[in-house]
Amino acid sequence: MAITAINVFIEVDGKQHIAPIRAEAADLFIGMLGAFQKDGESRATLIPLHDDVSEHLIATRLALLKRIEAQKGQA
């Protein structure tokens, strides 16, 4: 399995945040994920999304990346 991106969405006080995970930490993140999921299994549970949902998710991710990069350029 080749992990190509991990983006964690976190809600704090009703406001949405994104926490990108570094590529070099992807295996470690996936390795510990199962412990925090509903069943607490040793392996992460990954649920494939249907293509019609994935299209929206990818578009959102690209829009977020564009905005984040623009904000970095302003700093």
Short mmCIF file of C-alpha atoms in Angstrom, two decimals:
data_model
loop_
_atom_site.label_atom_id
_atom_site.label_comp_id
_atom_site.label_asym_id
_atom_site.label_seq_id
_atom_site.Cartn_x
_atom_site.Cartn_y
_atom_site.Cartn_z
CA MET A 1 0.00 0.00 0.00
CA ALA A 2 1.45 3.37 -1.03
CA ILE A 3 0.05 6.20 1.08
CA THR A 4 -0.03 9.32 -1.08
CA ALA A 5 -1.60 11.83 1.34
CA ILE A 6 -2.98 12.11 4.85
CA ASN A 7 -5.02 15.10 5.93
CA VAL A 8 -6.73 15.06 9.30
CA PHE A 9 -9.72 17.32 9.85
CA ILE A 10 -10.24 18.46 13.44
CA GLU A 11 -13.10 20.53 14.84
CA VAL A 12 -12.15 22.89 17.67
CA ASP A 13 -14.83 25.07 19.26
CA GLY A 14 -17.01 24.55 16.19
CA LYS A 15 -14.31 25.69 13.73
CA GLN A 16 -12.81 23.28 11.20
CA HIS A 17 -9.04 22.80 11.00
CA ILE A 18 -6.78 20.67 8.81
CA ALA A 19 -3.66 18.95 10.10
CA PRO A 20 -1.56 17.63 7.21
CA ILE A 21 0.66 14.67 8.08
CA ARG A 22 4.25 14.66 6.77
CA ALA A 23 4.89 12.03 4.11
CA GLU A 24 7.77 10.52 6.09
CA ALA A 25 5.43 10.04 9.10
CA ALA A 26 2.61 8.41 7.10
CA ASP A 27 3.47 4.81 7.99
CA LEU A 28 3.79 5.68 11.69
CA PHE A 29 0.46 7.54 11.62
CA ILE A 30 -1.35 4.64 9.92
CA GLY A 31 0.32 2.20 12.32
CA MET A 32 -1.15 3.93 15.38
CA LEU A 33 -4.51 4.85 13.85
CA GLY A 34 -6.21 1.55 14.67
CA ALA A 35 -5.74 2.14 18.41
CA PHE A 36 -7.87 5.29 18.18
CA GLN A 37 -10.67 3.92 16.04
CA LYS A 38 -13.98 2.53 17.25
CA ASP A 39 -12.95 -1.10 17.67
CA GLY A 40 -9.42 -0.34 18.89
CA GLU A 41 -7.95 -2.95 16.57
CA SER A 42 -4.23 -3.18 15.97
CA ARG A 43 -4.70 -2.26 12.29
CA ALA A 44 -6.30 0.87 10.89
CA THR A 45 -9.73 0.50 9.36
CA LEU A 46 -9.79 2.25 5.97
CA ILE A 47 -13.13 2.60 4.23
CA PRO A 48 -12.89 3.24 0.46
CA LEU A 49 -14.99 6.15 -0.75
CA HIS A 50 -17.12 5.98 -3.88
CA ASP A 51 -15.73 7.85 -6.88
CA ASP A 52 -18.49 10.48 -6.77
CA VAL A 53 -17.52 11.33 -3.18
CA SER A 54 -13.78 11.13 -3.86
CA GLU A 55 -14.08 13.72 -6.62
CA HIS A 56 -15.42 16.28 -4.14
CA LEU A 57 -12.82 15.38 -1.53
CA ILE A 58 -9.95 15.78 -4.01
CA ALA A 59 -11.34 19.12 -5.20
CA THR A 60 -11.59 20.28 -1.59
CA ARG A 61 -8.04 19.13 -0.85
CA LEU A 62 -6.71 21.00 -3.89
CA ALA A 63 -8.60 24.17 -2.92
CA LEU A 64 -7.23 23.95 0.63
CA LEU A 65 -3.68 23.43 -0.63
CA LYS A 66 -3.99 26.42 -2.94
CA ARG A 67 -5.25 28.61 -0.08
CA ILE A 68 -2.56 27.40 2.35
CA GLU A 69 0.20 28.03 -0.20
CA ALA A 70 -1.19 31.52 -0.87
CA GLN A 71 -1.19 32.29 2.85
CA LYS A 72 2.42 31.10 3.16
CA GLY A 73 3.34 33.49 0.34
CA GLN A 74 1.78 36.38 2.24
CA ALA A 75 3.64 35.63 5.49
#
